């Protein structure tokens, strides 16, 4: 398949993208979180094409992207008041709500589940594209399954050129991590995937909010409520370990281990904060940014994981980035990327 790559996002380009969706085709588009791979949410054939293009297991449901809050009624039923309260506070924005699905929405889009995931992106291109597409765009992240979500158009092209009809170039994604997913089908809201909208922010609107340990990865034995969270995700090709401990111990541990690996002929990499990045002697040291600025850290994580792939790095050690709020989302992705492989270098 020949993929059109559209660099100049004109009204005409958006119309053409919308037409592709209406005709059952696929378009990758920018959002404020990561790029999405969109198809018509009401066309089962489109959803099947999305799974095929990504190599994604078909039991892993897609998020339906809408442009108007009222469109919730077209895809969900028994919608609790809290859904509108959360949408009024955080949408358009990086929040996905799980609601009871309307029977008219194809089961192919929801991975056979009786619930649907809904999100209203704030990115203006995404918003215009959803409207031009008829209002309901099913979209997972625009990467090959298992790879880090794409935070720049060049990674979308790397993964999906030749597999989709069109790619809309929106530069790089400002947030760089996927949306926060909140399940509203239980008595109390449950976070299935942490993200830019933090637990603290949700609590301020919704009251007590819990988190699903099976989905977030804190409990590796519990079945996740977000089916996608059971798959290995965000993984670089190299072997990644997250190192806990005081800064000096972490630096010492990582330098000893990268030196050992280098002596065995392996290509080594380190993920560090800005203040400590120049203390490492690995082949490739990636500075995620100021560790006091979690938005900077989160927006560079996936880019860095992909850069290690491009460089053919065999062994990667990462500092840990623990903290409240957005740090939880960063650690959730980093630990998943590492297959939860951690060491403690000491206090
Ligand atoms: P992605 O867009 O690639 O981040 O994938 C969408 C994520 O949303 C996956 O982790 C899915 O498992 C999750 N998801 C989508 N629909 C549902 C649903 N109805 N219930 C629970 N999780 C969902
Ligand atoms: Mg994904």
XYZ file of C-alpha atoms and ligand atoms in Angstrom:
371
model
C 0.000 0.000 0.000
C 1.252 3.515 -0.835
C 1.016 5.772 2.230
C 0.402 9.495 1.689
C 2.475 11.521 4.149
C 0.853 14.937 4.602
C 3.217 17.597 5.972
C 1.018 20.618 5.355
C -2.182 20.221 7.385
C -4.632 22.323 5.373
C -8.441 22.158 5.571
C -8.340 20.242 2.309
C -5.905 17.686 3.758
C -8.190 17.175 6.782
C -11.164 16.644 4.449
C -9.221 14.047 2.464
C -8.178 12.294 5.680
C -11.818 12.245 6.836
C -12.906 10.813 3.496
C -10.389 7.963 3.842
C -11.885 7.072 7.244
C -15.444 7.209 5.889
C -14.407 4.843 3.088
C -13.004 2.320 5.578
C -9.323 3.285 5.350
C -6.720 4.104 8.036
C -5.086 7.435 8.922
C -2.373 8.042 11.540
C -2.879 11.409 13.232
C -1.199 13.550 15.922
C -2.699 14.024 19.373
C -1.402 15.781 22.492
C -0.442 12.405 24.057
C 1.007 10.171 21.286
C 0.091 9.575 17.622
C -3.082 7.560 16.988
C -3.856 5.044 14.226
C -7.440 5.860 13.293
C -10.300 4.035 11.580
C -14.101 4.395 11.604
C -15.252 3.146 15.037
C -18.589 1.992 13.562
C -16.989 -0.028 10.758
C -15.902 -3.491 11.990
C -13.710 -3.869 8.895
C -11.769 -0.723 9.857
C -11.100 -2.036 13.354
C -9.858 -5.329 11.897
C -7.523 -3.365 9.610
C -6.136 -1.457 12.633
C -5.301 -4.724 14.417
C -3.641 -6.066 11.256
C -1.613 -2.879 10.583
C -0.256 -2.835 14.159
C 0.104 -6.581 14.593
C -2.080 -6.092 17.673
C -3.951 -8.971 19.379
C -7.664 -8.542 18.602
C -8.699 -8.917 22.271
C -7.017 -5.584 23.018
C -9.763 -2.951 22.574
C -9.395 0.410 20.834
C -10.143 3.859 22.240
C -12.990 5.709 20.480
C -12.041 9.362 19.859
C -14.828 11.945 19.734
C -14.962 15.710 19.099
C -18.117 16.663 21.046
C -19.075 15.651 24.612
C -22.664 14.958 23.519
C -21.366 12.220 21.189
C -20.815 10.105 24.288
C -24.518 9.194 23.985
C -23.912 7.599 20.564
C -21.442 5.007 21.855
C -22.156 4.586 25.592
C -25.199 4.003 27.805
C -25.976 4.192 31.539
C -23.473 7.067 31.625
C -22.901 8.206 35.237
C -23.010 11.955 36.025
C -19.374 11.618 37.040
C -18.418 11.033 33.386
C -19.654 14.512 32.481
C -18.109 16.019 35.598
C -14.707 14.568 34.656
C -15.131 15.572 31.027
C -16.018 19.132 32.032
C -12.835 19.305 34.108
C -10.313 17.522 31.879
C -11.680 17.200 28.329
C -10.722 17.878 25.677
C -7.504 16.448 27.060
C -5.474 13.343 27.935
C -8.214 11.405 29.781
C -9.947 8.194 28.609
C -13.140 7.000 30.299
C -14.410 3.407 30.323
C -18.216 3.255 30.096
C -20.881 0.679 29.299
C -20.980 0.282 25.508
C -24.037 0.831 23.313
C -25.015 -2.340 21.410
C -24.710 -0.473 18.071
C -20.933 -0.074 18.512
C -19.221 -3.090 16.842
C -17.610 -5.628 19.158
C -14.520 -5.565 16.920
C -13.840 -2.012 18.157
C -14.118 -2.949 21.834
C -12.200 -6.221 21.622
C -15.410 -8.120 22.419
C -15.926 -6.248 25.724
C -19.270 -4.841 26.904
C -17.541 -1.560 27.698
C -16.060 1.188 25.555
C -13.076 3.495 26.073
C -13.772 7.129 25.060
C -11.434 10.077 24.684
C -11.731 13.626 23.374
C -8.290 14.893 22.305
C -7.369 18.574 22.635
C -4.964 18.636 19.677
C -6.588 20.897 17.026
C -5.567 18.629 14.108
C -6.993 15.581 15.894
C -10.191 17.481 16.660
C -10.688 18.641 13.055
C -9.831 15.192 11.703
C -12.383 13.462 13.990
C -15.092 15.898 12.844
C -14.179 15.337 9.161
C -14.274 11.557 9.731
C -17.886 11.495 10.881
C -17.200 11.936 14.602
C -16.085 8.497 15.860
C -12.480 7.470 15.272
C -11.262 4.218 16.847
C -7.558 4.556 17.492
C -4.822 2.842 19.452
C -1.309 4.284 19.436
C 0.236 4.417 15.942
C 3.090 1.973 16.547
C 3.769 -1.649 15.743
C 2.481 -3.631 18.742
C 5.043 -3.944 21.531
C 7.161 -0.950 20.466
C 7.140 2.384 22.332
C 4.216 4.620 21.311
C 5.275 7.171 18.681
C 5.810 10.708 19.969
C 7.036 12.101 16.650
C 5.875 11.641 13.063
C 9.204 10.081 12.104
C 8.477 7.090 14.369
C 4.993 6.704 12.863
C 6.590 6.612 9.406
C 9.193 4.117 10.657
C 6.476 1.734 11.925
C 3.522 2.260 9.572
C 4.719 3.504 6.168
C 3.146 1.118 3.628
C 0.585 -0.180 6.161
C -1.872 2.769 6.323
C -3.474 5.091 3.758
C -2.305 8.411 5.200
C -0.076 9.871 7.928
C -0.763 13.438 9.133
C 2.457 15.131 10.258
C 1.897 17.076 13.481
C 5.552 17.240 14.537
C 6.185 15.898 18.031
C 3.569 15.105 20.685
C 3.773 17.541 23.633
C 2.787 15.117 26.429
C 4.528 12.024 25.081
C 2.706 9.425 27.241
C -0.656 7.782 26.536
C -3.845 9.078 28.195
C -4.889 8.292 31.752
C -7.558 5.543 31.607
C -10.313 5.628 34.261
C -12.954 2.915 34.555
C -16.355 4.369 35.519
C -18.291 1.087 35.376
C -17.636 0.208 39.051
C -18.975 1.902 42.208
C -15.790 3.920 42.526
C -13.566 5.240 39.683
C -10.568 2.989 39.035
C -7.361 4.080 37.270
C -6.395 1.418 34.740
C -3.455 3.348 33.278
C -1.758 6.345 34.954
C -1.072 9.369 32.764
C -0.842 13.147 32.577
C -4.176 13.523 34.427
C -2.940 12.303 37.805
C -4.721 10.476 40.631
C -4.566 13.690 42.669
C -6.275 15.668 39.887
C -8.986 13.011 39.507
C -9.597 12.874 43.280
C -10.109 16.640 43.375
C -13.142 16.195 41.104
C -14.306 12.614 41.704
C -13.498 12.014 45.384
C -11.827 8.689 46.232
C -10.247 6.984 43.225
C -8.532 3.612 43.324
C -6.099 1.990 40.954
C -6.176 -1.468 39.335
C -2.955 -3.211 40.402
C -3.332 -5.779 37.597
C -3.360 -3.047 34.960
C -0.716 -0.781 36.436
C 1.627 -3.748 36.850
C 1.980 -3.472 40.643
C 0.484 -6.970 40.887
C 1.803 -9.163 38.094
C -0.524 -12.060 39.018
C -3.844 -10.171 38.917
C -5.610 -10.128 35.514
C -5.628 -6.514 34.229
C -8.940 -4.767 33.620
C -7.355 -2.934 30.676
C -6.561 -5.899 28.422
C -3.711 -4.030 26.716
C -1.786 -3.719 29.950
C -1.073 -7.462 30.037
C 1.139 -7.291 26.970
C 4.831 -6.427 27.056
C 4.880 -2.793 26.074
C 7.085 0.141 25.324
C 9.984 -2.242 25.224
C 13.299 -1.250 23.679
C 15.184 -4.068 21.930
C 18.059 -3.815 24.455
C 17.934 -5.319 27.944
C 16.719 -2.549 30.294
C 17.183 -2.453 34.090
C 15.879 0.288 36.394
C 18.288 1.094 39.230
C 16.992 2.396 42.572
C 19.071 3.920 45.363
C 20.774 7.152 46.373
C 22.257 9.111 43.437
C 25.916 8.305 44.220
C 25.209 4.571 44.646
C 23.165 4.487 41.440
C 25.947 6.194 39.455
C 28.565 3.851 40.890
C 26.491 0.711 40.227
C 25.657 1.707 36.669
C 29.236 2.691 35.793
C 30.623 -0.611 37.124
C 28.045 -2.603 35.169
C 28.298 -0.701 31.884
C 32.102 -1.072 32.041
C 31.685 -4.841 32.527
C 29.262 -5.064 29.612
C 31.542 -2.980 27.370
C 34.425 -5.341 28.178
C 32.246 -8.183 26.835
C 31.761 -6.253 23.582
C 28.190 -5.105 24.320
C 26.910 -1.657 23.394
C 25.788 0.120 26.563
C 23.277 2.863 27.308
C 22.112 4.923 30.298
C 18.918 6.895 30.936
C 19.579 9.748 33.362
C 18.303 13.071 34.612
C 19.995 16.276 33.462
C 22.023 16.810 36.665
C 23.737 13.396 36.587
C 23.896 12.619 32.839
C 27.555 13.676 32.517
C 28.620 11.293 35.319
C 28.184 8.141 33.182
C 30.690 6.501 30.867
C 28.352 4.278 28.800
C 28.485 4.342 24.969
C 25.221 6.279 24.825
C 23.890 8.436 27.694
C 20.380 9.879 27.281
C 19.372 12.924 29.250
C 15.612 12.768 29.939
C 15.614 16.330 31.279
C 15.275 18.012 34.643
C 14.069 15.405 37.180
C 12.213 18.174 39.009
C 10.090 18.655 35.886
C 8.105 15.421 35.342
C 6.447 16.825 32.207
C 9.889 17.139 30.596
C 10.866 13.628 31.732
C 7.631 12.061 30.450
C 7.759 13.808 27.092
C 11.227 12.444 26.271
C 10.960 8.841 27.550
C 9.600 7.101 24.424
C 11.902 9.060 22.099
C 14.891 7.909 24.142
C 13.748 4.257 24.133
C 13.476 4.369 20.340
C 16.874 6.069 19.975
C 18.483 3.119 21.776
C 16.855 0.803 19.219
C 18.187 2.913 16.345
C 21.678 2.826 17.844
C 21.579 -0.934 18.435
C 22.196 -0.626 22.193
C 22.372 -4.064 23.850
C 22.216 -3.214 27.557
C 20.514 -0.185 29.131
C 20.462 1.010 32.738
C 18.055 3.714 33.862
C 17.953 5.912 36.926
C 14.531 5.733 38.612
C 12.194 8.731 38.604
C 9.938 8.193 41.596
C 7.529 10.745 42.937
C 3.861 11.715 43.111
C 1.489 12.588 40.270
C 2.997 12.391 36.804
C 6.083 10.565 38.126
C 3.759 7.543 38.695
C 2.960 7.477 34.966
C 6.659 7.759 34.074
C 7.609 4.876 36.401
C 4.661 2.785 35.171
C 5.971 2.988 31.574
C 9.649 2.691 32.504
C 9.060 -0.439 34.619
C 6.948 -1.971 31.865
C 9.651 -1.207 29.315
C 12.091 -2.984 31.639
C 9.787 -5.992 32.032
C 9.890 -4.946 35.736
C 13.614 -5.731 35.977
C 15.016 -3.607 38.827
C 17.975 -3.550 41.216
C 18.661 -1.585 44.359
C 22.150 -0.072 44.339
C 21.904 0.853 48.030
C 21.220 3.806 50.290
P -3.495 2.353 23.176
O -4.384 3.327 22.506
O -2.511 1.707 22.276
O -2.852 2.959 24.354
O -4.429 1.201 23.690
C -5.647 1.469 24.328
C -5.623 0.992 25.744
O -6.944 1.158 26.273
C -5.265 -0.479 25.889
O -4.435 -0.655 27.020
C -6.623 -1.117 26.105
O -6.539 -2.336 26.809
C -7.378 -0.037 26.884
N -8.830 -0.159 26.684
C -9.516 0.127 25.563
N -10.837 -0.156 25.733
C -10.982 -0.640 26.976
C -12.086 -1.113 27.740
N -13.318 -1.149 27.249
N -11.863 -1.546 29.011
C -10.597 -1.508 29.533
N -9.516 -1.061 28.853
C -9.695 -0.633 27.595
Mg -0.421 1.427 22.454
